[in-house]
XYZ file of N, CA and C in Angstrom:
702
model
N 0.855 -1.198 0.000
C 0.000 0.000 0.000
C 0.887 1.242 0.000
N 0.503 2.242 -0.799
C 1.304 3.456 -0.929
C 1.275 4.252 0.376
N 2.422 4.843 0.713
C 2.526 5.679 1.906
C 1.909 7.043 1.622
N 1.047 7.525 2.558
C 0.376 8.810 2.375
C 0.895 9.830 3.375
N 0.917 11.077 2.933
C 1.352 12.184 3.781
C 0.319 13.295 3.705
N -0.064 13.824 4.862
C -1.002 14.939 4.957
C -0.218 16.175 5.377
N -0.375 17.263 4.631
C 0.343 18.502 4.941
C -0.603 19.693 4.857
N -0.281 20.731 5.627
C -1.075 21.958 5.660
C -0.173 23.178 5.483
N -0.665 24.132 4.691
C -0.069 25.465 4.610
C -1.086 26.410 5.232
N -0.807 26.858 6.455
C -1.750 27.709 7.186
C -1.350 29.159 6.942
N -1.997 29.775 5.964
C -1.623 31.111 5.535
C -2.487 32.200 6.141
N -2.134 33.445 5.830
C -2.854 34.593 6.371
C -4.274 34.679 5.815
N -4.432 34.361 4.527
C -5.748 34.468 3.900
C -6.481 33.133 3.815
N -5.732 32.051 3.625
C -6.381 30.752 3.435
C -5.526 29.628 3.995
N -6.163 28.460 4.119
C -5.482 27.239 4.544
C -5.572 26.247 3.397
N -4.446 25.621 3.073
C -4.411 24.620 2.011
C -4.024 23.280 2.621
N -4.836 22.262 2.345
C -4.540 20.904 2.778
C -4.217 20.054 1.569
N -3.219 19.199 1.690
C -2.782 18.387 0.553
C -2.490 16.965 1.013
N -2.868 16.004 0.171
C -2.555 14.601 0.407
C -1.559 14.149 -0.661
N -0.441 13.584 -0.212
C 0.569 13.054 -1.121
C 0.679 11.544 -0.939
N 1.001 10.859 -2.033
C 1.293 9.425 -1.975
C 2.700 9.192 -2.471
N 3.409 8.291 -1.797
C 4.779 7.989 -2.183
C 4.834 6.743 -3.062
N 5.391 6.910 -4.256
C 5.607 5.803 -5.187
C 7.033 5.894 -5.708
N 7.775 4.815 -5.602
C 9.139 4.756 -6.148
C 9.990 5.933 -5.657
N 9.890 6.208 -4.347
C 10.676 7.262 -3.696
C 10.345 8.658 -4.209
N 9.174 8.832 -4.809
C 8.692 10.148 -5.233
C 7.281 10.352 -4.695
N 6.974 11.624 -4.379
C 5.638 11.945 -3.879
C 4.768 12.487 -5.010
N 3.509 12.046 -5.036
C 2.546 12.476 -6.042
C 1.330 13.082 -5.338
N 0.873 14.237 -5.835
C -0.301 14.896 -5.260
C -1.549 14.124 -5.670
N -2.316 13.671 -4.678
C -3.548 12.937 -4.981
C -4.799 13.729 -4.612
N -4.645 14.754 -3.768
C -5.799 15.583 -3.418
C -5.329 16.899 -2.820
N -6.129 17.947 -3.023
C -5.782 19.267 -2.504
C -7.057 20.060 -2.278
N -7.158 20.682 -1.104
C -8.314 21.520 -0.780
C -7.811 22.841 -0.195
N -8.341 23.944 -0.684
C -8.012 25.269 -0.154
C -9.283 25.930 0.363
N -9.182 26.577 1.510
C -10.349 27.229 2.100
C -9.929 28.542 2.749
N -10.645 29.618 2.439
C -10.300 30.917 3.008
C -10.850 31.047 4.428
N -10.128 31.832 5.237
C -10.628 32.138 6.582
C -11.906 32.974 6.462
N -12.862 32.682 7.331
C -14.135 33.403 7.279
C -14.028 34.786 7.916
N -13.012 34.975 8.738
C -12.749 36.296 9.305
C -11.242 36.441 9.489
N -10.801 37.590 9.921
C -9.360 37.856 10.009
C -8.781 37.167 11.250
N -8.653 35.847 11.163
C -8.139 35.059 12.279
C -6.623 34.971 12.260
N -6.007 35.308 11.109
C -4.546 35.313 10.959
C -4.098 36.718 10.592
N -3.021 37.170 11.196
C -2.444 38.467 10.853
C -0.949 38.265 10.627
N -0.503 38.552 9.407
C 0.920 38.430 9.055
C 1.500 37.065 9.412
N 0.735 36.014 9.083
C 1.227 34.662 9.299
C 1.124 34.163 10.726
N 0.605 34.978 11.634
C 0.468 34.607 13.048
C -1.001 34.336 13.367
N -1.283 33.229 14.047
C -2.654 32.908 14.441
C -3.082 33.852 15.567
N -4.152 34.599 15.321
C -4.704 35.497 16.330
C -5.968 34.934 16.950
N -6.645 34.018 16.256
C -7.848 33.373 16.811
C -7.732 31.872 16.559
N -7.277 31.153 17.571
C -7.025 29.719 17.442
C -8.292 28.965 17.069
N -9.416 29.320 17.672
C -10.668 28.582 17.454
C -11.123 28.686 15.999
N -11.060 29.877 15.418
C -11.499 30.051 14.033
C -10.559 29.346 13.055
N -9.257 29.424 13.299
C -8.308 28.736 12.425
C -8.497 27.223 12.540
N -8.707 26.748 13.764
C -8.919 25.316 13.976
C -10.165 24.815 13.247
N -11.207 25.650 13.171
C -12.432 25.227 12.487
C -12.207 25.060 10.985
N -11.378 25.920 10.394
C -11.040 25.782 8.973
C -10.227 24.511 8.751
N -9.233 24.280 9.624
C -8.422 23.065 9.521
C -9.304 21.833 9.662
N -10.213 21.861 10.635
C -11.117 20.729 10.874
C -11.976 20.436 9.644
N -12.476 21.490 8.988
C -13.335 21.302 7.819
C -12.554 20.680 6.663
N -11.328 21.163 6.447
C -10.469 20.582 5.402
C -10.160 19.126 5.724
N -9.826 18.848 6.964
C -9.505 17.489 7.407
C -10.687 16.547 7.162
N -11.886 16.983 7.513
C -13.073 16.128 7.352
C -13.344 15.822 5.882
N -13.177 16.819 5.006
C -13.393 16.588 3.576
C -12.382 15.587 3.017
N -11.128 15.700 3.442
C -10.095 14.777 2.958
C -10.291 13.378 3.528
N -10.773 13.302 4.771
C -10.990 11.992 5.406
C -12.099 11.202 4.717
N -13.067 11.914 4.145
C -14.143 11.219 3.424
C -13.595 10.387 2.273
N -12.498 10.861 1.651
C -11.925 10.165 0.502
C -10.744 9.266 0.874
N -9.997 9.661 1.925
C -8.712 9.010 2.180
C -8.608 8.344 3.540
N -9.700 8.313 4.293
C -9.672 7.661 5.593
C -9.157 8.578 6.699
N -9.087 8.054 7.930
C -8.721 8.868 9.091
C -7.341 9.520 8.950
N -7.258 10.771 9.374
C -5.998 11.525 9.380
C -5.709 11.949 10.818
N -4.560 11.527 11.329
C -4.237 11.794 12.728
C -3.066 12.754 12.912
N -2.194 12.855 11.910
C -1.025 13.729 12.042
C -0.831 14.515 10.750
N -0.116 15.626 10.861
C 0.039 16.515 9.710
C 1.388 17.227 9.785
N 1.964 17.483 8.623
C 3.162 18.308 8.517
C 2.739 19.723 8.145
N 3.407 20.707 8.727
C 2.960 22.094 8.595
C 4.104 22.986 8.114
N 3.775 23.904 7.204
C 4.701 24.959 6.802
C 4.263 26.253 7.483
N 5.207 26.904 8.162
C 4.898 28.128 8.904
C 5.528 29.331 8.232
N 4.876 30.488 8.371
C 5.431 31.735 7.850
C 6.670 32.106 8.655
N 7.602 32.790 8.001
C 8.865 33.121 8.642
C 8.866 34.439 9.382
N 7.702 34.994 9.672
C 7.634 36.270 10.382
C 8.368 36.164 11.727
N 9.227 37.113 11.994
C 9.936 37.206 13.274
C 10.888 36.048 13.513
N 11.301 35.361 12.446
C 12.251 34.276 12.660
C 13.634 34.838 12.982
N 14.425 34.031 13.660
C 15.814 34.359 13.968
C 16.696 33.257 13.392
N 17.861 33.619 12.888
C 18.809 32.616 12.403
C 20.129 32.771 13.150
N 20.753 31.643 13.412
C 22.053 31.626 14.073
C 22.937 30.592 13.387
N 24.204 30.937 13.203
C 25.187 29.978 12.698
C 26.023 29.477 13.873
N 26.321 28.183 13.872
C 27.145 27.616 14.930
C 27.829 26.360 14.415
N 28.985 26.060 15.013
C 29.751 24.871 14.616
C 29.994 23.991 15.833
N 30.127 22.682 15.588
C 30.453 21.732 16.644
C 31.526 20.784 16.120
N 32.415 20.365 17.005
C 33.496 19.455 16.617
C 33.430 18.187 17.454
N 34.015 17.124 16.923
C 34.032 15.835 17.597
C 35.395 15.185 17.405
N 36.022 14.780 18.516
C 37.294 14.067 18.458
C 37.019 12.629 18.029
N 37.538 12.238 16.869
C 37.255 10.896 16.347
C 38.522 10.034 16.260
N 39.572 10.453 16.968
C 40.791 9.627 16.994
C 40.481 8.277 17.640
N 41.024 7.217 17.088
C 40.872 5.863 17.630
C 39.411 5.428 17.750
N 38.582 5.952 16.852
C 37.166 5.576 16.817
C 36.874 4.848 15.519
N 35.787 4.038 15.519
C 35.364 3.429 14.247
C 34.930 4.513 13.265
N 34.603 4.120 12.044
C 34.168 5.088 11.035
C 32.906 5.798 11.486
N 32.691 7.013 10.967
C 31.513 7.816 11.296
C 30.250 7.158 10.751
N 29.209 7.119 11.586
C 27.924 6.551 11.185
C 26.884 7.664 11.070
N 25.698 7.331 10.567
C 24.614 8.312 10.475
C 24.276 8.864 11.851
N 24.259 7.992 12.872
C 23.948 8.449 14.234
C 25.006 9.417 14.740
N 26.277 9.137 14.450
C 27.353 10.051 14.865
C 27.166 11.425 14.233
N 26.845 11.426 12.936
C 26.676 12.691 12.210
C 25.469 13.448 12.744
N 24.373 12.731 13.010
C 23.164 13.373 13.549
C 23.442 14.008 14.906
N 24.201 13.293 15.766
C 24.526 13.842 17.093
C 25.408 15.081 16.973
N 26.328 15.067 16.016
C 27.202 16.220 15.805
C 26.393 17.421 15.319
N 25.463 17.179 14.374
C 24.608 18.260 13.880
C 23.743 18.816 15.005
N 23.193 17.916 15.843
C 22.352 18.356 16.951
C 23.150 19.202 17.937
N 24.417 18.830 18.177
C 25.265 19.626 19.069
C 25.452 21.035 18.519
N 25.601 21.152 17.192
C 25.742 22.479 16.572
C 24.448 23.279 16.710
N 23.295 22.620 16.525
C 22.003 23.303 16.681
C 21.824 23.782 18.118
N 22.193 22.937 19.084
C 22.073 23.328 20.497
C 22.975 24.517 20.815
N 24.151 24.541 20.198
C 25.046 25.689 20.390
C 24.433 26.954 19.805
N 23.797 26.818 18.624
C 23.111 27.967 18.015
C 22.000 28.476 18.923
N 21.298 27.532 19.570
C 20.218 27.932 20.472
C 20.776 28.675 21.694
N 21.919 28.208 22.205
C 22.542 28.905 23.343
C 22.958 30.324 22.952
N 23.482 30.459 21.715
C 23.853 31.801 21.236
C 22.628 32.702 21.182
N 21.504 32.142 20.715
C 20.276 32.936 20.630
C 19.806 33.346 22.025
N 19.932 32.432 22.987
C 19.527 32.754 24.353
C 20.377 33.886 24.916
N 21.682 33.893 24.585
C 22.549 34.982 25.031
C 22.074 36.317 24.470
N 21.685 36.309 23.175
C 21.173 37.534 22.556
C 19.831 37.910 23.162
N 19.036 36.867 23.476
C 17.702 37.095 24.016
C 17.770 37.837 25.345
N 18.746 37.464 26.181
C 18.861 38.112 27.483
C 19.134 39.605 27.335
N 19.829 39.953 26.247
C 20.134 41.360 26.017
C 18.934 42.114 25.442
N 18.132 41.411 24.608
C 17.026 42.087 23.926
C 15.680 41.849 24.601
N 15.662 41.000 25.639
C 14.426 40.671 26.360
C 13.347 40.109 25.435
N 13.761 39.376 24.376
C 12.786 38.782 23.471
C 12.235 37.506 24.085
N 11.147 36.994 23.533
C 10.501 35.800 24.065
C 11.279 34.552 23.669
N 10.884 33.445 24.237
C 11.553 32.178 23.966
C 11.319 31.751 22.520
N 12.325 31.127 21.919
C 12.247 30.695 20.524
C 12.421 29.178 20.433
N 11.718 28.578 19.459
C 11.850 27.156 19.157
C 12.603 26.985 17.843
N 13.481 25.989 17.772
C 14.145 25.659 16.509
C 13.151 24.960 15.597
N 13.028 25.446 14.361
C 12.077 24.856 13.415
C 12.780 24.275 12.191
N 14.107 24.216 12.250
C 14.827 23.614 11.137
C 16.248 24.137 11.051
N 17.079 23.402 10.321
C 18.462 23.844 10.119
C 18.988 23.283 8.814
N 20.020 23.933 8.290
C 20.729 23.456 7.105
C 22.208 23.340 7.431
N 22.837 22.296 6.921
C 24.281 22.126 7.093
C 25.003 23.028 6.098
N 25.908 23.869 6.595
C 26.699 24.739 5.727
C 27.931 24.006 5.209
N 28.575 23.241 6.081
C 29.707 22.431 5.620
C 30.041 21.369 6.659
N 30.700 20.306 6.201
C 31.373 19.335 7.061
C 32.870 19.529 6.873
N 33.663 19.286 7.915
C 35.115 19.303 7.802
C 35.691 18.059 8.470
N 36.723 17.516 7.868
C 37.462 16.392 8.423
C 38.922 16.803 8.515
N 39.429 16.865 9.762
C 40.808 17.305 10.013
C 41.091 18.651 9.354
N 40.105 19.564 9.454
C 40.277 20.928 8.990
C 39.992 21.175 7.523
N 39.712 20.111 6.763
C 39.439 20.255 5.335
C 37.958 19.982 5.057
N 37.332 20.859 4.235
C 35.930 20.646 3.891
C 35.767 19.343 3.129
N 34.653 18.649 3.421
C 34.389 17.357 2.799
C 32.889 17.233 2.555
N 32.515 16.521 1.501
C 31.105 16.429 1.127
C 30.254 15.659 2.116
N 30.822 14.617 2.723
C 30.071 13.798 3.675
C 31.028 13.185 4.683
N 30.584 13.076 5.931
C 31.387 12.440 6.975
C 31.110 10.942 7.086
N 30.144 10.458 6.323
C 29.733 9.054 6.418
C 30.900 8.121 6.114
N 31.174 7.173 7.027
C 32.226 6.154 6.882
C 33.631 6.741 6.828
N 33.778 7.991 7.270
C 35.095 8.624 7.260
C 35.827 8.363 8.578
N 37.158 8.411 8.520
C 37.991 8.301 9.704
C 39.015 9.432 9.693
N 39.450 9.835 10.877
C 40.437 10.900 10.980
C 40.648 11.243 12.435
N 40.998 12.516 12.693
C 41.237 12.949 14.070
C 40.122 13.841 14.607
N 39.566 14.720 13.738
C 38.519 15.625 14.202
C 37.488 15.864 13.099
N 36.225 15.723 13.458
C 35.121 16.024 12.542
C 34.431 17.306 13.010
N 33.981 18.107 12.052
C 33.330 19.374 12.386
C 32.158 19.607 11.446
N 31.119 20.223 11.978
C 29.977 20.625 11.154
C 29.575 22.042 11.545
N 29.201 22.857 10.554
C 28.615 24.172 10.818
C 27.213 24.182 10.240
N 26.262 24.710 11.015
C 24.873 24.757 10.580
C 24.353 26.182 10.660
N 23.306 26.457 9.909
C 22.504 27.661 10.096
C 21.145 27.174 10.589
N 20.794 27.554 11.801
C 19.558 27.101 12.436
C 18.547 28.241 12.469
N 17.282 27.896 12.269
C 16.222 28.908 12.253
C 15.289 28.687 13.441
N 14.882 29.782 14.057
C 14.050 29.734 15.264
C 12.836 30.647 15.094
N 11.696 30.182 15.597
C 10.474 30.992 15.608
C 10.065 31.259 17.054
N 9.382 32.390 17.311
C 8.918 32.674 18.672
C 7.982 31.576 19.177
N 8.046 31.320 20.474
C 7.221 30.279 21.085
C 5.741 30.500 20.796
N 5.275 31.754 20.814
C 3.851 32.026 20.611
C 3.394 31.563 19.233
N 4.265 31.666 18.216
C 3.900 31.241 16.865
C 3.731 29.726 16.813
N 4.701 29.010 17.382
C 4.665 27.545 17.344
C 3.533 27.001 18.199
N 3.370 27.558 19.397
C 2.359 27.016 20.308
C 0.939 27.312 19.835
N 0.730 28.422 19.140
C -0.613 28.688 18.595
C -0.928 27.714 17.459
N 0.095 27.351 16.670
C -0.088 26.316 15.644
C -0.463 24.986 16.274
N 0.277 24.605 17.329
C -0.004 23.344 18.017
C -1.413 23.334 18.606
N -1.833 24.473 19.165
C -3.171 24.561 19.773
C -4.266 24.409 18.728
N -4.091 25.047 17.552
C -5.093 24.942 16.483
C -5.176 23.511 15.958
N -4.021 22.857 15.805
C -4.017 21.474 15.324
C -4.676 20.540 16.342
N -4.355 20.740 17.614
C -4.935 19.892 18.657
C -6.448 20.017 18.689
N -6.955 21.229 18.544
C -8.406 21.444 18.553
C -9.052 20.764 17.347
N -8.295 20.635 16.253
C -8.813 19.967 15.054
C -8.551 18.452 15.078
N -8.013 17.960 16.191
C -7.782 16.531 16.323
C -6.564 16.023 15.582
N -5.538 16.874 15.467
C -4.326 16.499 14.731
C -3.076 16.686 15.587
N -2.078 15.842 15.334
C -0.760 16.006 15.926
C 0.196 16.527 14.856
N 1.158 17.346 15.272
C 2.137 17.864 14.321
C 3.227 16.821 14.086
N 3.299 16.322 12.858
C 4.317 15.331 12.510
C 5.629 16.005 12.140
N 5.557 17.226 11.621
C 6.762 17.947 11.222
C 6.433 19.411 10.997
N 7.445 20.249 11.182
C 7.268 21.692 10.996
C 8.443 22.236 10.196
N 8.138 23.009 9.179
C 9.188 23.669 8.411
C 8.738 25.081 8.090
N 9.654 25.869 7.554
C 9.321 27.230 7.146
C 8.859 27.233 5.699
N 7.939 28.125 5.377
C 7.392 28.182 4.018
C 8.467 28.339 2.941
N 9.462 29.233 3.105
C 10.473 29.347 2.046
C 11.336 28.095 1.915
N 11.557 27.368 3.015
C 12.321 26.116 2.941
C 11.508 25.063 2.187
N 10.215 24.996 2.475
C 9.344 24.061 1.760
C 9.333 24.387 0.266
N 9.289 25.681 -0.051
C 9.270 26.090 -1.461
C 10.589 25.745 -2.150
N 11.696 25.941 -1.448
C 13.003 25.607 -2.026
C 13.087 24.115 -2.334
N 12.615 23.286 -1.406
C 12.667 21.842 -1.625
C 11.824 21.420 -2.822
N 10.777 22.195 -3.116
C 9.912 21.860 -4.249
C 10.450 22.419 -5.565
N 11.131 23.571 -5.513
C 11.452 24.300 -6.741
C 12.926 24.315 -7.138
N 13.806 24.227 -6.158
C 15.237 24.335 -6.471
C 15.925 23.026 -6.108
N 16.212 22.172 -7.086
C 16.864 20.893 -6.785
C 18.254 21.119 -6.201
N 18.734 20.127 -5.455
C 20.030 20.268 -4.787
C 21.158 20.549 -5.773
N 21.013 20.077 -7.021
C 22.056 20.298 -8.030
C 22.186 21.762 -8.422
N 21.142 22.576 -8.155
C 21.181 24.004 -8.500
C 21.574 24.881 -7.320
N 21.740 24.292 -6.135
C 21.949 25.106 -4.937
C 23.380 25.593 -4.773
N 24.242 25.247 -5.735
C 25.581 25.854 -5.734
C 25.527 27.262 -6.316
N 24.406 27.586 -6.964
C 24.212 28.934 -7.507
C 23.660 29.844 -6.415
N 23.938 31.129 -6.528
C 23.426 32.113 -5.575
C 22.020 32.519 -6.009
N 21.020 31.805 -5.493
C 19.634 31.993 -5.919
C 18.790 32.462 -4.741
N 17.918 33.443 -4.982
C 16.966 33.902 -3.977
C 15.585 33.358 -4.333
N 14.945 32.733 -3.366
C 13.562 32.299 -3.544
C 12.666 33.207 -2.704
N 11.679 33.812 -3.330
C 10.774 34.733 -2.643
C 9.363 34.160 -2.657
N 8.800 33.981 -1.465
C 7.428 33.492 -1.318
C 6.571 34.684 -0.901
N 5.778 35.210 -1.840
C 4.956 36.392 -1.577
C 3.553 35.937 -1.187
N 3.216 36.115 0.076
C 1.912 35.689 0.580
C 1.007 36.870 0.846
N -0.173 36.586 1.402
C -1.150 37.640 1.685
C -0.710 38.524 2.843
N 0.034 37.936 3.797
C 0.434 38.718 4.966
C 1.919 38.902 5.119
N 2.702 37.966 4.593
C 4.158 38.048 4.737
C 4.836 37.657 3.434
N 6.046 38.151 3.247
C 6.917 37.685 2.160
C 8.162 37.084 2.800
N 8.457 35.856 2.412
C 9.598 35.139 2.970
C 10.661 34.971 1.893
N 11.911 35.104 2.293
C 13.023 34.971 1.351
C 14.007 33.936 1.897
N 14.474 33.054 1.020
C 15.538 32.122 1.369
C 16.589 32.175 0.261
N 17.848 32.064 0.656
C 18.970 32.161 -0.272
C 19.722 30.841 -0.319
N 20.020 30.351 -1.536
C 20.861 29.172 -1.661
C 22.216 29.592 -2.214
N 23.238 28.837 -1.825
C 24.592 29.014 -2.341
C 25.454 27.887 -1.786
N 26.506 27.541 -2.497
C 27.463 26.524 -2.025
C 26.785 25.208 -1.669
N 25.670 24.921 -2.378
C 25.020 23.624 -2.224
C 24.030 23.519 -1.089
N 23.698 24.651 -0.402
C 22.788 24.556 0.718
C 21.997 25.855 0.856
N 21.119 25.915 1.856
C 20.380 27.145 2.184
C 21.245 27.935 3.148
N 21.698 29.112 2.732
C 22.660 29.868 3.545
C 22.029 31.014 4.321
N 20.770 31.392 3.985
C 20.127 32.503 4.717
C 18.622 32.443 4.509
């Protein structure tokens, strides 16, 4: 049986629900429903009325469930309003260790993200801003013994390093999304930023060595993401 994915784009003017099916490692759109908010429940990509937004999500969910069966979890793209970005690097001593595995690389990347979050907290104390949640990151480079390398997988040496650019959204933005989904009977399976979602759909990894700007012009916000050197750099 084909694997199905339910995703939502919760925008300022409307909510779009989409059902994808995975075949041969590719996703195919099998259904899509868009519905406008009945009142101004969203302002600049931020949920201002959880109950009204949840009712739109619930209506879309019910229509899709009639055709595709029960839906319990959803992936969400969020507007980048008030996002913060931080760059951070983490290193790992790999002398006298077996080759690097996927788990080793994931732990190293997570250490870099946690360092980025600590940097943001330091800035936060100075600016008295609210708490932020990490909503995604991109790897800027891997290094092995001081030299850039395409992948650390199965590599050996003395020191491995990764630098990431991590993106954070204010707690109020994330928690209002979670509250609207919960009221509609859904769990959040994944969260990404709208420009990152657009880049993954429109700019293949083979083109990301070019300095390209992707602009997502919405009803309430415009989001920009920049690719270069094979990754999302800003």
